[in-house]
Amino acid sequence: MSAGAAEQDPFSAPFGSLFGDRMTLATLEPGSGYRYPGHAVALENLSLHPGTHALHYASACFEGLKAHRQADGSLAIFRVDDHAERMVQSVQRLSMVPPTAELVRTMIVDAVEANASFTPDPPGSLYIRPTLIGTLVNIGAAAAPSDSGFLYVITSPVGDYFAGGIRPLTIHIETEIPRTTPQFGMVKSGANYVMALGPTLDAKRDHAADQVLFATGGDVTETGASNFFLVDDDRLITRNLDESFLHGVTRASVLTLAADLGYEIEERSVPLDELEAWVDHGEAFLSGTAAVLAPVGTITIAGDRLQVRDGQPGANTLRLREALTDIQLGRADDPHGWRTPVEG
Ligand SMILES: Cc1ncc(COP(=O)(O)O)c(C=O)c1O
């Protein structure tokens, strides 16, 4: 049993620090593609040569999705195909041999079934982490992709991403340092996250911020781990997609649900000036697999602290959050086919 997941409470342990005790693992061998035995194995340490490509040249990427205990006691994964496809896209950007989305999906389903008993009841869930690392042993291969690798799926019983449940967050706006490079923004690669770490730690220390909202040159995009929205009673606004930031699956879900509920949708650039004016009357929130929908209560920018309306979670944010979680948790119909039922 790793990290005592069976005994520890996912609601008090830090998000992602407990693990289910099984994993699925496939190996990529040069010239012969991915080999997956077709079942989960015990979660064990990986043995890596110190000259492994991923450790030196960041040939690594991952996904993050969740399985939720349903209202009827069954278990379902949320939007598994979309996450599998995004994983394939990330691997392509690393210039490694991509697995098929079908293989990634199968390995996710098998890993969830093998760890189903670790799933906490809502608002907890089983967080799922598909991962690929390049295992070529060559410290001279800075300009060559890894032609071998480990593709694996591990799971983590989780409570709330933001300690304290639904509470209005404080976000700091960073206008100078970008989150990552423009061509890698849509890749879920660890290097992106370490690039965002410095500004995030500074914002936590200097502005008591929960997250940094990156708005390079005044162009509001995303935070270090979630997408960003403005909403009022009529309209939902978010940055239009390009390669510079992550195409969130939650973002896509919120846009679909908001359209279903009759909101006018605006996917376009969001200038910083507009955001500053918006918060007098409108709401702002973050979206992500981990964050779900998290209301923003305060924005700090260049030494100023702006309160978002009355600083409390807004009615539209809570309405959209509920529409999303109702589908995730099987409390509502699934008109868009987002739930995949699994054994357990
Ligand atoms: C940088 C970044 N943006 C946005 C998101 C939200 O994406 P999703 O809704 O697919 O979890 C995430 C989380 O995965 C992220 O890491």
Tab-separated table of C-alpha atoms and ligand atoms in Angstrom:
chain	number	residue	atom	x	y	z
A	1	MET	CA	0.000	0.000	0.000
A	2	SER	CA	1.639	3.250	-1.062
A	3	ALA	CA	1.408	6.414	1.037
A	4	GLY	CA	-1.206	4.673	3.175
A	5	ALA	CA	-4.043	5.779	0.875
A	6	ALA	CA	-6.413	3.283	2.456
A	7	GLU	CA	-5.918	4.693	5.945
A	8	GLN	CA	-5.454	8.397	5.270
A	9	ASP	CA	-8.189	10.917	4.695
A	10	PRO	CA	-7.982	12.455	1.205
A	11	PHE	CA	-9.823	15.512	2.529
A	12	SER	CA	-7.023	16.347	4.957
A	13	ALA	CA	-3.998	15.027	3.004
A	14	PRO	CA	-2.515	17.446	0.433
A	15	PHE	CA	-4.084	17.030	-3.047
A	16	GLY	CA	-2.180	14.349	-4.970
A	17	SER	CA	-0.168	12.972	-2.061
A	18	LEU	CA	-2.066	9.670	-1.657
A	19	PHE	CA	-2.043	6.914	-4.266
A	20	GLY	CA	-4.077	3.923	-5.300
A	21	ASP	CA	-1.970	0.776	-5.027
A	22	ARG	CA	-2.232	-0.382	-8.678
A	23	MET	CA	-1.048	1.173	-11.941
A	24	THR	CA	-1.131	0.400	-15.635
A	25	LEU	CA	2.184	0.449	-17.471
A	26	ALA	CA	3.159	0.139	-21.124
A	27	THR	CA	6.669	0.256	-22.535
A	28	LEU	CA	7.671	1.984	-25.738
A	29	GLU	CA	10.496	0.115	-27.437
A	30	PRO	CA	12.445	1.487	-30.399
A	31	GLY	CA	10.822	0.295	-33.581
A	32	SER	CA	8.109	-1.824	-31.980
A	33	GLY	CA	5.652	0.672	-30.516
A	34	TYR	CA	3.877	0.411	-27.162
A	35	ARG	CA	3.535	-2.904	-25.343
A	36	TYR	CA	0.794	-3.060	-22.756
A	37	PRO	CA	0.155	-6.353	-20.931
A	38	GLY	CA	-3.560	-5.569	-20.737
A	39	HIS	CA	-4.001	-5.371	-16.976
A	40	ALA	CA	-2.950	-3.325	-13.938
A	41	VAL	CA	0.111	-4.191	-11.869
A	42	ALA	CA	1.223	-3.230	-8.365
A	43	LEU	CA	2.322	0.407	-8.038
A	44	GLU	CA	6.106	0.114	-7.749
A	45	ASN	CA	9.068	2.442	-8.095
A	46	LEU	CA	10.422	2.754	-11.619
A	47	SER	CA	14.076	1.973	-12.149
A	48	LEU	CA	15.736	4.705	-14.234
A	49	HIS	CA	19.314	5.141	-15.391
A	50	PRO	CA	20.639	8.544	-14.218
A	51	GLY	CA	21.213	9.436	-17.876
A	52	THR	CA	17.519	8.991	-18.777
A	53	HIS	CA	16.327	11.480	-21.410
A	54	ALA	CA	13.280	12.668	-19.449
A	55	LEU	CA	15.487	13.664	-16.490
A	56	HIS	CA	17.721	15.850	-18.661
A	57	TYR	CA	15.731	17.040	-21.650
A	58	ALA	CA	12.166	17.039	-20.271
A	59	SER	CA	10.749	14.411	-22.633
A	60	ALA	CA	7.732	13.998	-20.371
A	61	CYS	CA	4.061	14.877	-20.427
A	62	PHE	CA	0.930	13.946	-18.543
A	63	GLU	CA	-2.841	14.258	-18.244
A	64	GLY	CA	-5.184	14.917	-15.344
A	65	LEU	CA	-8.773	13.682	-15.182
A	66	LYS	CA	-11.158	12.286	-12.601
A	67	ALA	CA	-13.446	9.365	-11.851
A	68	HIS	CA	-16.439	10.218	-9.674
A	69	ARG	CA	-18.595	8.089	-7.420
A	70	GLN	CA	-22.113	8.430	-8.913
A	71	ALA	CA	-25.366	9.174	-7.137
A	72	ASP	CA	-26.375	5.491	-7.635
A	73	GLY	CA	-23.097	4.209	-6.149
A	74	SER	CA	-21.472	3.284	-9.476
A	75	LEU	CA	-18.273	4.855	-10.807
A	76	ALA	CA	-17.762	6.967	-13.952
A	77	ILE	CA	-14.811	8.734	-15.584
A	78	PHE	CA	-15.403	12.262	-16.883
A	79	ARG	CA	-14.531	12.929	-20.559
A	80	VAL	CA	-11.924	10.196	-20.854
A	81	ASP	CA	-11.715	10.397	-24.658
A	82	ASP	CA	-10.963	14.107	-24.654
A	83	HIS	CA	-8.146	13.598	-22.163
A	84	ALA	CA	-6.755	10.630	-24.097
A	85	GLU	CA	-6.700	12.716	-27.266
A	86	ARG	CA	-4.979	15.622	-25.524
A	87	MET	CA	-2.349	13.198	-24.207
A	88	VAL	CA	-1.636	12.014	-27.749
A	89	GLN	CA	-1.322	15.613	-28.880
A	90	SER	CA	1.155	16.381	-26.065
A	91	VAL	CA	3.289	13.351	-26.981
A	92	GLN	CA	3.357	14.517	-30.595
A	93	ARG	CA	4.664	17.910	-29.465
A	94	LEU	CA	7.485	16.148	-27.603
A	95	SER	CA	8.410	14.562	-30.959
A	96	MET	CA	8.019	11.106	-29.408
A	97	VAL	CA	6.113	8.189	-30.926
A	98	PRO	CA	2.488	8.828	-29.886
A	99	PRO	CA	0.358	6.048	-28.410
A	100	THR	CA	-3.120	5.690	-29.881
A	101	ALA	CA	-5.874	7.468	-27.972
A	102	GLU	CA	-7.497	4.039	-27.682
A	103	LEU	CA	-4.488	2.635	-25.794
A	104	VAL	CA	-4.431	5.618	-23.422
A	105	ARG	CA	-8.165	5.228	-22.844
A	106	THR	CA	-7.862	1.491	-22.152
A	107	MET	CA	-5.015	2.045	-19.708
A	108	ILE	CA	-7.034	4.745	-17.910
A	109	VAL	CA	-10.121	2.529	-17.601
A	110	ASP	CA	-8.031	-0.428	-16.383
A	111	ALA	CA	-6.216	1.741	-13.814
A	112	VAL	CA	-9.499	3.153	-12.491
A	113	GLU	CA	-11.109	-0.274	-12.220
A	114	ALA	CA	-8.076	-1.614	-10.366
A	115	ASN	CA	-8.132	1.321	-7.908
A	116	ALA	CA	-11.911	1.813	-7.686
A	117	SER	CA	-12.009	1.056	-3.971
A	118	PHE	CA	-9.820	4.100	-3.293
A	119	THR	CA	-12.438	6.525	-4.679
A	120	PRO	CA	-13.711	8.851	-1.943
A	121	ASP	CA	-17.336	9.951	-1.935
A	122	PRO	CA	-18.169	13.382	-3.428
A	123	PRO	CA	-16.933	16.061	-3.199
A	124	GLY	CA	-13.864	13.800	-3.307
A	125	SER	CA	-12.913	11.819	-6.409
A	126	LEU	CA	-10.253	9.565	-7.879
A	127	TYR	CA	-7.767	11.791	-9.702
A	128	ILE	CA	-6.132	9.993	-12.638
A	129	ARG	CA	-2.666	10.785	-13.912
A	130	PRO	CA	-1.612	9.278	-17.270
A	131	THR	CA	2.103	9.980	-17.766
A	132	LEU	CA	4.725	9.427	-20.450
A	133	ILE	CA	8.470	9.689	-19.884
A	134	GLY	CA	11.221	9.261	-22.453
A	135	THR	CA	13.668	6.583	-21.272
A	136	LEU	CA	16.391	6.826	-23.926
A	137	VAL	CA	19.720	6.659	-22.045
A	138	ASN	CA	21.848	9.292	-23.749
A	139	ILE	CA	22.927	12.589	-22.200
A	140	GLY	CA	24.103	13.779	-25.584
A	141	ALA	CA	20.636	13.516	-27.111
A	142	ALA	CA	19.532	17.112	-26.446
A	143	ALA	CA	18.543	17.506	-30.072
A	144	ALA	CA	16.997	14.050	-30.543
A	145	PRO	CA	13.694	12.662	-29.265
A	146	SER	CA	13.540	9.666	-26.943
A	147	ASP	CA	12.560	6.591	-28.969
A	148	SER	CA	11.780	4.556	-25.839
A	149	GLY	CA	9.567	5.325	-22.884
A	150	PHE	CA	7.257	4.364	-20.067
A	151	LEU	CA	3.578	5.171	-20.483
A	152	TYR	CA	1.724	4.684	-17.206
A	153	VAL	CA	-1.456	5.621	-15.367
A	154	ILE	CA	-1.509	6.168	-11.612
A	155	THR	CA	-4.404	7.320	-9.439
A	156	SER	CA	-4.808	9.494	-6.371
A	157	PRO	CA	-7.816	9.746	-4.032
A	158	VAL	CA	-8.422	13.498	-3.627
A	159	GLY	CA	-10.578	15.934	-1.714
A	160	ASP	CA	-10.474	19.657	-2.565
A	161	TYR	CA	-7.689	21.142	-4.669
A	162	PHE	CA	-7.917	24.475	-2.916
A	163	ALA	CA	-7.756	23.929	0.823
A	164	GLY	CA	-11.004	25.155	2.360
A	165	GLY	CA	-13.491	24.022	-0.323
A	166	ILE	CA	-15.516	26.609	-2.256
A	167	ARG	CA	-14.113	29.937	-1.198
A	168	PRO	CA	-13.361	33.034	-3.226
A	169	LEU	CA	-9.753	32.908	-4.455
A	170	THR	CA	-7.203	35.665	-4.710
A	171	ILE	CA	-5.370	35.753	-8.024
A	172	HIS	CA	-2.416	37.898	-8.948
A	173	ILE	CA	-2.088	39.235	-12.486
A	174	GLU	CA	1.311	38.824	-14.103
A	175	THR	CA	1.776	40.981	-17.195
A	176	GLU	CA	5.469	40.552	-17.887
A	177	ILE	CA	6.635	36.975	-17.320
A	178	PRO	CA	4.758	34.499	-19.568
A	179	ARG	CA	3.630	31.159	-18.124
A	180	THR	CA	5.601	29.251	-20.749
A	181	THR	CA	6.670	29.570	-24.365
A	182	PRO	CA	3.918	30.329	-26.906
A	183	GLN	CA	4.442	27.098	-28.878
A	184	PHE	CA	4.294	24.868	-25.777
A	185	GLY	CA	1.364	26.411	-23.933
A	186	MET	CA	-1.099	23.754	-25.099
A	187	VAL	CA	1.151	20.859	-24.033
A	188	LYS	CA	0.777	19.288	-20.587
A	189	SER	CA	4.482	19.033	-20.057
A	190	GLY	CA	6.171	19.353	-16.676
A	191	ALA	CA	8.592	21.961	-17.994
A	192	ASN	CA	5.688	24.405	-18.356
A	193	TYR	CA	4.835	24.083	-14.693
A	194	VAL	CA	8.339	24.638	-13.408
A	195	MET	CA	8.525	27.786	-15.578
A	196	ALA	CA	5.413	29.139	-13.845
A	197	LEU	CA	6.684	28.289	-10.387
A	198	GLY	CA	8.871	31.353	-9.753
A	199	PRO	CA	6.124	33.928	-10.441
A	200	THR	CA	3.616	31.785	-8.520
A	201	LEU	CA	5.787	31.600	-5.398
A	202	ASP	CA	6.447	35.349	-5.623
A	203	ALA	CA	2.711	36.071	-5.878
A	204	LYS	CA	1.935	33.843	-2.909
A	205	ARG	CA	4.565	35.546	-0.796
A	206	ASP	CA	4.054	39.142	-1.922
A	207	HIS	CA	0.288	39.258	-2.537
A	208	ALA	CA	-1.130	36.317	-0.549
A	209	ALA	CA	-2.393	35.011	-3.918
A	210	ASP	CA	-3.720	31.484	-4.522
A	211	GLN	CA	-2.745	31.488	-8.198
A	212	VAL	CA	-1.217	33.690	-10.889
A	213	LEU	CA	-3.295	34.754	-13.892
A	214	PHE	CA	-0.955	35.218	-16.831
A	215	ALA	CA	-1.752	38.276	-18.953
A	216	THR	CA	1.419	38.847	-20.928
A	217	GLY	CA	1.288	42.285	-22.508
A	218	GLY	CA	-2.293	42.690	-21.212
A	219	ASP	CA	-3.636	39.535	-22.934
A	220	VAL	CA	-5.498	37.566	-20.223
A	221	THR	CA	-5.104	33.807	-20.828
A	222	GLU	CA	-4.917	31.236	-17.995
A	223	THR	CA	-3.457	30.599	-14.545
A	224	GLY	CA	-0.710	28.096	-13.710
A	225	ALA	CA	-3.250	25.245	-13.553
A	226	SER	CA	-6.657	26.432	-14.799
A	227	ASN	CA	-8.498	28.436	-17.433
A	228	PHE	CA	-10.168	31.768	-16.696
A	229	PHE	CA	-13.696	33.080	-17.299
A	230	LEU	CA	-15.784	36.219	-16.853
A	231	VAL	CA	-19.518	35.785	-16.417
A	232	ASP	CA	-22.591	37.856	-15.625
A	233	ASP	CA	-26.323	37.150	-15.937
A	234	ASP	CA	-26.161	37.195	-19.744
A	235	ARG	CA	-22.665	36.524	-21.009
A	236	LEU	CA	-19.764	34.122	-20.581
A	237	ILE	CA	-16.394	35.370	-21.815
A	238	THR	CA	-13.090	33.506	-22.151
A	239	ARG	CA	-9.934	33.748	-24.246
A	240	ASN	CA	-10.210	32.137	-27.691
A	241	LEU	CA	-8.020	29.069	-28.216
A	242	ASP	CA	-4.568	29.257	-29.714
A	243	GLU	CA	-1.350	27.318	-29.078
A	244	SER	CA	-0.220	29.560	-26.216
A	245	PHE	CA	-2.335	28.036	-23.428
A	246	LEU	CA	-3.943	24.761	-22.391
A	247	HIS	CA	-7.204	23.760	-24.077
A	248	GLY	CA	-8.978	22.804	-20.883
A	249	VAL	CA	-11.519	20.016	-20.989
A	250	THR	CA	-13.384	21.750	-18.170
A	251	ARG	CA	-13.255	24.980	-20.208
A	252	ALA	CA	-14.908	23.197	-23.137
A	253	SER	CA	-17.518	21.667	-20.791
A	254	VAL	CA	-18.367	25.039	-19.236
A	255	LEU	CA	-18.798	26.627	-22.663
A	256	THR	CA	-21.166	23.845	-23.736
A	257	LEU	CA	-23.205	23.952	-20.515
A	258	ALA	CA	-23.418	27.748	-20.550
A	259	ALA	CA	-24.702	27.672	-24.129
A	260	ASP	CA	-27.264	25.038	-23.057
A	261	LEU	CA	-28.370	27.381	-20.251
A	262	GLY	CA	-28.821	30.265	-22.683
A	263	TYR	CA	-25.747	32.387	-21.957
A	264	GLU	CA	-24.256	34.338	-24.835
A	265	ILE	CA	-20.760	32.918	-25.405
A	266	GLU	CA	-17.787	35.109	-26.300
A	267	GLU	CA	-14.501	33.347	-27.082
A	268	ARG	CA	-12.116	36.170	-27.874
A	269	SER	CA	-9.160	38.102	-26.536
A	270	VAL	CA	-9.739	39.512	-23.067
A	271	PRO	CA	-7.787	42.740	-22.577
A	272	LEU	CA	-6.660	43.529	-19.066
A	273	ASP	CA	-8.503	46.884	-19.136
A	274	GLU	CA	-11.763	45.026	-19.693
A	275	LEU	CA	-11.092	42.693	-16.781
A	276	GLU	CA	-10.388	45.627	-14.469
A	277	ALA	CA	-13.654	47.322	-15.482
A	278	TRP	CA	-15.620	44.033	-15.399
A	279	VAL	CA	-15.010	43.193	-11.749
A	280	ASP	CA	-17.142	46.150	-10.577
A	281	HIS	CA	-20.289	44.344	-11.696
A	282	GLY	CA	-19.431	40.874	-13.095
A	283	GLU	CA	-18.069	37.586	-11.769
A	284	ALA	CA	-14.784	35.809	-12.504
A	285	PHE	CA	-13.857	32.150	-12.019
A	286	LEU	CA	-11.202	29.524	-12.762
A	287	SER	CA	-11.921	26.169	-14.397
A	288	GLY	CA	-9.934	22.948	-14.331
A	289	THR	CA	-10.143	19.256	-13.517
A	290	ALA	CA	-8.562	19.852	-10.119
A	291	ALA	CA	-10.120	23.269	-9.411
A	292	VAL	CA	-13.571	22.364	-10.867
A	293	LEU	CA	-15.088	25.893	-10.981
A	294	ALA	CA	-13.479	28.160	-8.431
A	295	PRO	CA	-14.807	31.685	-7.841
A	296	VAL	CA	-12.335	34.577	-7.843
A	297	GLY	CA	-12.969	37.101	-5.047
A	298	THR	CA	-9.918	39.331	-5.274
A	299	ILE	CA	-7.532	40.340	-8.037
A	300	THR	CA	-4.157	41.864	-7.259
A	301	ILE	CA	-2.437	43.840	-9.942
A	302	ALA	CA	0.555	46.153	-9.815
A	303	GLY	CA	0.159	46.830	-6.108
A	304	ASP	CA	-3.653	47.308	-6.236
A	305	ARG	CA	-6.215	44.905	-4.760
A	306	LEU	CA	-9.482	44.806	-6.683
A	307	GLN	CA	-12.511	43.125	-5.171
A	308	VAL	CA	-14.609	41.135	-7.650
A	309	ARG	CA	-18.116	42.552	-7.005
A	310	ASP	CA	-18.807	41.858	-3.312
A	311	GLY	CA	-15.883	39.440	-3.089
A	312	GLN	CA	-18.194	36.435	-2.636
A	313	PRO	CA	-18.918	33.507	-4.994
A	314	GLY	CA	-21.432	34.788	-7.564
A	315	ALA	CA	-24.749	33.193	-8.495
A	316	ASN	CA	-23.748	32.539	-12.112
A	317	THR	CA	-20.476	30.886	-11.109
A	318	LEU	CA	-22.282	28.634	-8.650
A	319	ARG	CA	-24.983	27.820	-11.219
A	320	LEU	CA	-22.443	26.730	-13.821
A	321	ARG	CA	-20.470	24.819	-11.217
A	322	GLU	CA	-23.572	22.933	-10.189
A	323	ALA	CA	-24.526	22.170	-13.799
A	324	LEU	CA	-21.058	20.661	-14.280
A	325	THR	CA	-20.862	18.690	-11.039
A	326	ASP	CA	-24.411	17.383	-11.501
A	327	ILE	CA	-23.276	15.672	-14.699
A	328	GLN	CA	-19.930	14.550	-13.251
A	329	LEU	CA	-21.645	12.970	-10.247
A	330	GLY	CA	-24.531	11.346	-12.106
A	331	ARG	CA	-27.172	13.626	-10.534
A	332	ALA	CA	-28.280	14.809	-13.980
A	333	ASP	CA	-28.661	13.320	-17.447
A	334	ASP	CA	-25.573	13.213	-19.613
A	335	PRO	CA	-26.790	14.707	-22.900
A	336	HIS	CA	-23.280	15.144	-24.319
A	337	GLY	CA	-22.022	11.638	-23.472
A	338	TRP	CA	-19.273	12.778	-21.100
A	339	ARG	CA	-19.468	9.957	-18.545
A	340	THR	CA	-17.798	6.587	-19.050
A	341	PRO	CA	-19.110	4.008	-16.569
A	342	VAL	CA	-16.472	1.652	-15.175
A	343	GLU	CA	-16.571	-1.399	-12.936
A	344	GLY	CA	-16.214	-0.691	-9.248
B	1	LIG	C1	-2.109	25.267	-17.304
B	1	LIG	C2	-3.463	24.693	-17.204
B	1	LIG	N1	-4.491	25.359	-17.769
B	1	LIG	C3	-5.746	24.869	-17.725
B	1	LIG	C4	-6.032	23.682	-17.079
B	1	LIG	C5	-7.432	23.147	-17.067
B	1	LIG	O1	-7.526	22.039	-17.922
B	1	LIG	P1	-8.613	20.898	-17.671
B	1	LIG	O2	-9.915	21.572	-17.543
B	1	LIG	O3	-8.518	20.026	-18.869
B	1	LIG	O4	-8.203	20.212	-16.424
B	1	LIG	C6	-5.002	22.967	-16.463
B	1	LIG	C7	-5.267	21.704	-15.759
B	1	LIG	O5	-5.110	20.658	-16.267
B	1	LIG	C8	-3.685	23.472	-16.542
B	1	LIG	O6	-2.669	22.812	-15.972
